[in-house]
Coordinates of C-alpha atoms in Angstrom, one line a residue:
X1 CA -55.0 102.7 -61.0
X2 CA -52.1 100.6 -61.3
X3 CA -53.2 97.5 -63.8
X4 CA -49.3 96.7 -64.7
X5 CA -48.6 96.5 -60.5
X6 CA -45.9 99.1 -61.1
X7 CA -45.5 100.0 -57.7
X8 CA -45.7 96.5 -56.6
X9 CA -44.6 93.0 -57.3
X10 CA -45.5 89.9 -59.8
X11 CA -43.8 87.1 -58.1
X12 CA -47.1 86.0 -56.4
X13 CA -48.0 84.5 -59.8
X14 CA -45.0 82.6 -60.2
X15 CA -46.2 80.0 -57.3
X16 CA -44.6 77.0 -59.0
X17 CA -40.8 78.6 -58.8
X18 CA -41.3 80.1 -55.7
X19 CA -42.3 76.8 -54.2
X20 CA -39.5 75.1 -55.7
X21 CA -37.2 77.8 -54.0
X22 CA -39.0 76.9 -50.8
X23 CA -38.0 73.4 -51.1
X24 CA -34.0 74.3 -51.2
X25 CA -33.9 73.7 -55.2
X26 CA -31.8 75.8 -57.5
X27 CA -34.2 77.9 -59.8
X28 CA -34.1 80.0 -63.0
X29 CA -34.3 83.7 -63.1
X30 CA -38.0 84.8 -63.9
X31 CA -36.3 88.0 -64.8
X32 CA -33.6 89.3 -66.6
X33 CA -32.6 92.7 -66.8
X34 CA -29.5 93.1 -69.5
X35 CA -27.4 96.2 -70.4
X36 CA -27.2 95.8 -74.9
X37 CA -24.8 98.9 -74.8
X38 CA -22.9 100.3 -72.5
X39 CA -22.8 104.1 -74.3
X40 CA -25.1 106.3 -73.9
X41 CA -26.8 109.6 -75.8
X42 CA -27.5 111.5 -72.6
X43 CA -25.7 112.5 -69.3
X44 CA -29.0 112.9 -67.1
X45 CA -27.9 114.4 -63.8
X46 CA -29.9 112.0 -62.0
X47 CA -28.0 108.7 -64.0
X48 CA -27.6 105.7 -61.1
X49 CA -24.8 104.6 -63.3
X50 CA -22.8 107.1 -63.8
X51 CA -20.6 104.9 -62.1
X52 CA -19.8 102.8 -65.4
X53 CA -18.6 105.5 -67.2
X54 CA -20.9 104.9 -70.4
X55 CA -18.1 102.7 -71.5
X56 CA -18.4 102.0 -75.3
X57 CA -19.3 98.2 -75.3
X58 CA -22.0 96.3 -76.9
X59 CA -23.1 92.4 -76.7
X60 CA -22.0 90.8 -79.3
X61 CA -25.3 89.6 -81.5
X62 CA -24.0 86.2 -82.1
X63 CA -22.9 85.2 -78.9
X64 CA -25.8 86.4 -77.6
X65 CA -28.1 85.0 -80.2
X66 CA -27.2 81.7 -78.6
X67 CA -27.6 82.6 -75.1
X68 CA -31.1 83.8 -75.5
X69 CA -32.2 80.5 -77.1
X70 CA -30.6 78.7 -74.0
X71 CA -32.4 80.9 -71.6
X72 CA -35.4 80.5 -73.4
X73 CA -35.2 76.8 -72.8
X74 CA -34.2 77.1 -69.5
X75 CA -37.5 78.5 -68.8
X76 CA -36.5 82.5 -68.1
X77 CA -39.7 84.1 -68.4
X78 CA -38.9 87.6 -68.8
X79 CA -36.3 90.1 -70.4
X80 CA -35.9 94.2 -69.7
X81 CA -33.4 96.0 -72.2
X82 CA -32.1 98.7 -70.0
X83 CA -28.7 98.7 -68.0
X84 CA -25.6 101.3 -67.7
X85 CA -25.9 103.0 -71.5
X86 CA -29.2 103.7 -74.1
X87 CA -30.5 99.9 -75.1
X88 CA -30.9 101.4 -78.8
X89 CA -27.6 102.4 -79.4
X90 CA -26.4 98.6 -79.9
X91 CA -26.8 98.2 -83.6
X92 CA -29.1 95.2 -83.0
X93 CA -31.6 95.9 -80.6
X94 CA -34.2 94.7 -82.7
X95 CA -33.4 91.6 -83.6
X96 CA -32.7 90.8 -80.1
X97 CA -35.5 91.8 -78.9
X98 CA -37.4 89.6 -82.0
X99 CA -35.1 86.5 -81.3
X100 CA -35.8 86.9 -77.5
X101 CA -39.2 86.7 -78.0
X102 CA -39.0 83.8 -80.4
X103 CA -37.0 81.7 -77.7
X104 CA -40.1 82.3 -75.5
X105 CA -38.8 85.4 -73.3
X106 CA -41.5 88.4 -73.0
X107 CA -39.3 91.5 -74.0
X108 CA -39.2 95.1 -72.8
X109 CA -37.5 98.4 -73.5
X110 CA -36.9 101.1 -71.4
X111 CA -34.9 103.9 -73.2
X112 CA -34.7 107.8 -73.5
X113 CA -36.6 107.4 -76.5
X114 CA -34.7 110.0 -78.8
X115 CA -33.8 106.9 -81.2
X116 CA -37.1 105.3 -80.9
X117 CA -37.8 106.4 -84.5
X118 CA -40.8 104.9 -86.2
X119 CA -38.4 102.0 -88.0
X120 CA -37.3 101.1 -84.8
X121 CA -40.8 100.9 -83.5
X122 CA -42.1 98.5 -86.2
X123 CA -39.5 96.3 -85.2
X124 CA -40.3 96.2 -81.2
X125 CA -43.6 97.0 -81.1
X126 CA -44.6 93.3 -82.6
X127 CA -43.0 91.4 -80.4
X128 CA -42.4 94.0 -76.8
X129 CA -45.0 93.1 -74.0
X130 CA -43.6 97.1 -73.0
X131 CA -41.9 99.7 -74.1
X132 CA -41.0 102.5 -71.1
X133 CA -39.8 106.5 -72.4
X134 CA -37.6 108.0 -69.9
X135 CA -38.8 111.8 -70.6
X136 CA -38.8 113.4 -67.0
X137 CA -40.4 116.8 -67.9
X138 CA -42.9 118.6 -70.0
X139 CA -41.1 121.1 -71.2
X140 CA -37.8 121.4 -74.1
X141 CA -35.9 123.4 -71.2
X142 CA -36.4 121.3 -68.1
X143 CA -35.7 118.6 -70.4
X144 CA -32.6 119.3 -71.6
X145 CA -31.0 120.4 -68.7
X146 CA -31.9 117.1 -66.9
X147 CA -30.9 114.8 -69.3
X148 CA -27.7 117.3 -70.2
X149 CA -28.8 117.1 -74.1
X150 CA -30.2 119.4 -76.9
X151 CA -33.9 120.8 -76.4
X152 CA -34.7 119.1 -79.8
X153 CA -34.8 115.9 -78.3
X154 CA -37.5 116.5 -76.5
X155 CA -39.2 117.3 -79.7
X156 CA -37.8 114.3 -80.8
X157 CA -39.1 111.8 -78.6
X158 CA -42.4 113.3 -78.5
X159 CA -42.6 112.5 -82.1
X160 CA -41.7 109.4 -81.9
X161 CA -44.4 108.5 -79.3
X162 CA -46.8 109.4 -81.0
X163 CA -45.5 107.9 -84.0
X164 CA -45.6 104.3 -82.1
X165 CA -48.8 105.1 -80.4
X166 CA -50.4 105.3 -84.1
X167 CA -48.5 102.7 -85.2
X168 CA -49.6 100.6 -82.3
X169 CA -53.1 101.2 -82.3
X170 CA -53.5 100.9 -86.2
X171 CA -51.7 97.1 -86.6
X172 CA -53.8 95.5 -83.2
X173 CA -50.0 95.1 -81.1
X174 CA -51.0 94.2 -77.8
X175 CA -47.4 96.3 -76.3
X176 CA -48.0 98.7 -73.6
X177 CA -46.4 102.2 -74.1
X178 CA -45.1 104.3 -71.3
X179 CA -43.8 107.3 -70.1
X180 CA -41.5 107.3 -66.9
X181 CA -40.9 110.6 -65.1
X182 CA -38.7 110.7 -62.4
X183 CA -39.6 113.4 -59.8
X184 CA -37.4 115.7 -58.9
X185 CA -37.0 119.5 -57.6
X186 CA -37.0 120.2 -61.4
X187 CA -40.0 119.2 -62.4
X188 CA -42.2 119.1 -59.8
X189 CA -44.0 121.9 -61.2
X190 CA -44.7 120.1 -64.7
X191 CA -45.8 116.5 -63.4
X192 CA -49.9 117.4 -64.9
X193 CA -48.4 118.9 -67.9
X194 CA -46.7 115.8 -68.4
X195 CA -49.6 113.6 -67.7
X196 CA -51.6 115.5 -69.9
X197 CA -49.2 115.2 -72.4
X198 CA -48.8 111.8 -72.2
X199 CA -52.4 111.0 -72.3
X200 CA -53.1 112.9 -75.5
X201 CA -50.6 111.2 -77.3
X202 CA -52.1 107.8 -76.5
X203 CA -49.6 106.4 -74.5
X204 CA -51.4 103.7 -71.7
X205 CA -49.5 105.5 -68.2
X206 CA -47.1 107.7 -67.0
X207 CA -45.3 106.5 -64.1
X208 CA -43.8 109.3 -61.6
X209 CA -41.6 107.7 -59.3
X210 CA -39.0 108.9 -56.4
X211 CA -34.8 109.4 -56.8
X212 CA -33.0 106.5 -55.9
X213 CA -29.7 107.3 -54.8
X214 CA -26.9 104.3 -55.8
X215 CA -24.4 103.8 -53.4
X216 CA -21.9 103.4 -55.8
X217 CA -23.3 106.7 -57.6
X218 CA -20.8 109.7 -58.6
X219 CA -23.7 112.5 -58.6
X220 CA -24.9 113.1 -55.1
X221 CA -27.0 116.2 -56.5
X222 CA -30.5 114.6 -55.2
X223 CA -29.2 112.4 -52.4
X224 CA -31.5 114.4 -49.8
X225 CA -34.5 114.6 -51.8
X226 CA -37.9 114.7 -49.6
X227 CA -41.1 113.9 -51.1
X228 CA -43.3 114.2 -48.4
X229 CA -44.4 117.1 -49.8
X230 CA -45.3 116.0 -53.2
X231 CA -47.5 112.7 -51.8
X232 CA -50.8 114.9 -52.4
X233 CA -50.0 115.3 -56.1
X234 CA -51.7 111.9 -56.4
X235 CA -55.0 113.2 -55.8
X236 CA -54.7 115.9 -58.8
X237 CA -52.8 113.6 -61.2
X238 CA -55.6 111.0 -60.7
X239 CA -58.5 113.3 -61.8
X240 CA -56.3 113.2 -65.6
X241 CA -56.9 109.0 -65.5
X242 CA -59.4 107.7 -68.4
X243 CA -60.4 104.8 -69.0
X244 CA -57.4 104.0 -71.5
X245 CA -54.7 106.1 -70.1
X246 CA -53.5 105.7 -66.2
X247 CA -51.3 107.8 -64.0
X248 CA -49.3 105.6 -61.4
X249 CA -48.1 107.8 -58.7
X250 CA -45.3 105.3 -56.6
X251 CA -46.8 107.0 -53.3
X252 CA -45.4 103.9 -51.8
X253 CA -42.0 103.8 -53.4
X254 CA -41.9 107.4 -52.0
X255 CA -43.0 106.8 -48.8
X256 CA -40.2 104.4 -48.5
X257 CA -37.5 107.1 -50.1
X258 CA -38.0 108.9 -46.7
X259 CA -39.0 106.4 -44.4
X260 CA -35.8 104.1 -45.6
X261 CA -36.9 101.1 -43.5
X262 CA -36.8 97.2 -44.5
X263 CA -39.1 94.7 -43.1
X264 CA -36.5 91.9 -44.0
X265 CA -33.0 90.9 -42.8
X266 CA -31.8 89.1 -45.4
X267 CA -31.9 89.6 -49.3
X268 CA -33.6 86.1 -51.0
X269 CA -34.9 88.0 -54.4
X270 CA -31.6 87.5 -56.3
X271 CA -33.2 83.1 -56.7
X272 CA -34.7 85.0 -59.0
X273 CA -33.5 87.6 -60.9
X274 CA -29.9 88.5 -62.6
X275 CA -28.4 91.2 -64.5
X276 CA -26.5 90.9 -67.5
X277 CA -24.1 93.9 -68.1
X278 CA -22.9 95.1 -71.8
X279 CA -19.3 93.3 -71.2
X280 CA -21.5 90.2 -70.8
X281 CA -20.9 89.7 -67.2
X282 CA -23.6 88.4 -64.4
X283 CA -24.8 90.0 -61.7
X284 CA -26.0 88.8 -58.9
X285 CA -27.6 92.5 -57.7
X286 CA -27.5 95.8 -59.9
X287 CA -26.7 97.7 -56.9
X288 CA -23.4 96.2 -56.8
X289 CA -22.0 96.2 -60.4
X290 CA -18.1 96.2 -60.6
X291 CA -18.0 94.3 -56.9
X292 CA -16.5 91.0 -57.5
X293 CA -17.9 89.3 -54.5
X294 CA -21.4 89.5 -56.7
X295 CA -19.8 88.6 -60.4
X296 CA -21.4 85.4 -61.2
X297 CA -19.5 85.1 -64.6
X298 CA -19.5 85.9 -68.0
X299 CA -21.5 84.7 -71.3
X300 CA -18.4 85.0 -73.7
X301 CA -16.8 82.2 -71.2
X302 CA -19.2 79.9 -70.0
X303 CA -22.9 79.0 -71.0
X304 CA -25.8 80.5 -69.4
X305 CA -26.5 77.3 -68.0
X306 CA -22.9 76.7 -66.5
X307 CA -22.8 79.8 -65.1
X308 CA -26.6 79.7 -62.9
X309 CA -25.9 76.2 -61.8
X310 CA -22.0 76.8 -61.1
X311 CA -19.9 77.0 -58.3
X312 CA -19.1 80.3 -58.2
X313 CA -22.7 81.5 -58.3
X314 CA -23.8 78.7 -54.9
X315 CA -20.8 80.7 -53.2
X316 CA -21.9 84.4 -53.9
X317 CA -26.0 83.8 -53.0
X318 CA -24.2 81.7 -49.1
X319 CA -22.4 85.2 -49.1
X320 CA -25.4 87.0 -49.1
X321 CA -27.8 84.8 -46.9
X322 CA -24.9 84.8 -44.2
X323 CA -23.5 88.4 -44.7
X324 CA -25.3 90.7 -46.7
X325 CA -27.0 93.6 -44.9
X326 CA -29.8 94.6 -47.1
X327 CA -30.2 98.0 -44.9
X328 CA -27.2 98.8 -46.9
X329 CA -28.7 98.4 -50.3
X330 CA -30.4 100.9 -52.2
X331 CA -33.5 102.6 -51.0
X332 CA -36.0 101.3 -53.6
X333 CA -33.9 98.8 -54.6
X334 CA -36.0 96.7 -57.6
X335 CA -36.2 93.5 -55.5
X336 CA -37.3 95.3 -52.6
X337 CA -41.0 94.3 -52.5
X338 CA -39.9 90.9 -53.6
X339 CA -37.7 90.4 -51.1
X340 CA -40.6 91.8 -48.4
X341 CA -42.7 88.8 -49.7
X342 CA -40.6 86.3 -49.7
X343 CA -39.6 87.5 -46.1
X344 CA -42.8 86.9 -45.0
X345 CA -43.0 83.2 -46.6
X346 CA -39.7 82.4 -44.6
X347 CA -40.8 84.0 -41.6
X348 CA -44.6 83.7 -41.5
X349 CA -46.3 84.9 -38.3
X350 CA -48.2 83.4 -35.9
X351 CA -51.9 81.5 -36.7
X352 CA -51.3 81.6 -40.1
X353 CA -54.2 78.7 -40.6
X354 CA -56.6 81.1 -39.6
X355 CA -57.6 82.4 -43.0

């Protein structure tokens, strides 16, 4: 069961903005995806940002203080810490999280987890509609020879799980708790361990998903992956499901990984999403970070505001709808089922009034 649609999309309940878009006008981002810090605790082999070089930046509080308040106002919906470093290395992760939620922006984490330490927790928990552990194995060995760190972080985020699980359940927070494993030759072997794991520690899912290679990306180590395969491991990861604990198996982000074929010929999704990098630029697209044709400024400079309803940006989305190949992107790009709707809305096919 996938009750979060983790394998899918959301934009189908967003029908106001996405008629709006229909009708030519200029809307706000649902969703934001920002990079807090651009260092990062880990070297996992698999990074799709190695790219950045885990350069040591962070957003700076105040100035982004501000910015949240105006994107709050603006009417983003939506907010995932993330991007090119570990989200909970910048010195206030908390109380951006707690202001973003404030200005009326749902918040999320995804992190490694090593520094998700119970104070930490506290903080996010309250006010997080999710927070996502990278752990990608079972096992202190596996683990630390992925994510090129110490075996005691394994021990270390497992703690701290179930530390927030606890936590969670014993205040009433409504914030869903994840594990993410990313399936690889590795770790096939310890996907159930994992599940199993997760499950007993009262986490809601884990989430095993393909290798998405970035065409930017230095390591090439898993860009041949296969997972055809590893498709029938959904039938024995379902049978460790319960009633409060779920394992979503992205059969269909796999199926994709080795199919690589897009049902649309232009990219529309980035109406509605941006990323904000820990240097405080804007993205138009996460697969092309460091390309200046799809910089759409930067929040030190300009407002939030200025920047979405700019110049610059109404250039770099023409670009797109004129140039862009999407068949060039990344396979399992985020947008990607996004952009397969709103394909369809554009190019609807025939006798679509017989319902």
């Amino acid at each position: 069961m996938d009750r979060f649609r983790i394998d899918s999309h959301k934009l189908q309940y967003h029908v106001g903005r996405v008629h709006d878009w229909l009708e030519g006008k200029n809307v706000y981002p649902i969703y934001i995806e920002v990079g807090p810090s651009g260092a990062c605790n880990h070297r996992c082999r698999f990074c799709g940002l190695d790219f950045m070089k885990y350069e040591r930046r962070f957003l700076d509080w105040g100035m982004f203080q501000a910015r949240l308040e105006e994107m709050g106002r603006l009417g983003v919906k939506s907010m995932m810490h993330a991007g090119e470093g570990e989200p909970l290395l910048h010195p206030n992760l908390v109380e951006i999280v707690q202001a973003g939620k404030r200005s009326g922006i749902d918040q999320a984490v995804t992190t490694n987890g090593v520094l998700f330490t119970p104070d930490k927790a506290q903080g996010i928990l309250p006010h997080a509609e999710w927070v996502r552990v990278s752990l990608d194995a079972a096992s202190r060995d596996v683990y630390a020879y992925l994510h090129r760190t110490r075996p005691e972080d394994f021990d270390q985020v497992i703690e701290n799980l179930t530390q927030a699980a606890r936590m969670r359940y014993a205040n009433g927070w409504p914030c869903a708790l994840g594990i993410q494993m990313l399936l690889l030759p590795e770790n096939r072997h310890e996907a159930k361990t994992l599940a199993a794991i997760a499950r007993d520690i009262g986490v809601d899912y884990l989430a095993i998903k393909p290798y998405s290679q970035h065409p930017l990306g230095i390591s090439r180590e898993y860009q041949d992956i296969n997972y055809q395969e590893d498709l029938a491991l959904e039938d024995d990861l379902r049978q460790l499901s319960t009633p409060e604990f779920h394992v979503v198996f992205r059969v269909r982000a796999m199926r994709k990984w080795d199919s690589a074929t897009r049902s649309y010929a232009r990219c529309h999704a980035l109406a509605f999403w941006t990323y904000i990098d820990a240097g405080g630029s804007l993205w138009a697209c996460s697969n092309f970070l460091g390309d200046e044709r799809f910089r759409l400024g930067n929040l030190y400079e300009e407002s939030f505001e200025d920047i979405w309803e700019g110049e610059r940006r109404r250039r770099v989305l023409e670009w797109v709808q004129k140039e862009l190949d999407p068949h060039q992107c990344r396979v399992n790009c985020r947008m990607d089922e996004v952009n397969r709707y709103l394909w369809d809305l554009k190019n609807p096919p025939d006798h679509v009034n017989f319902l």
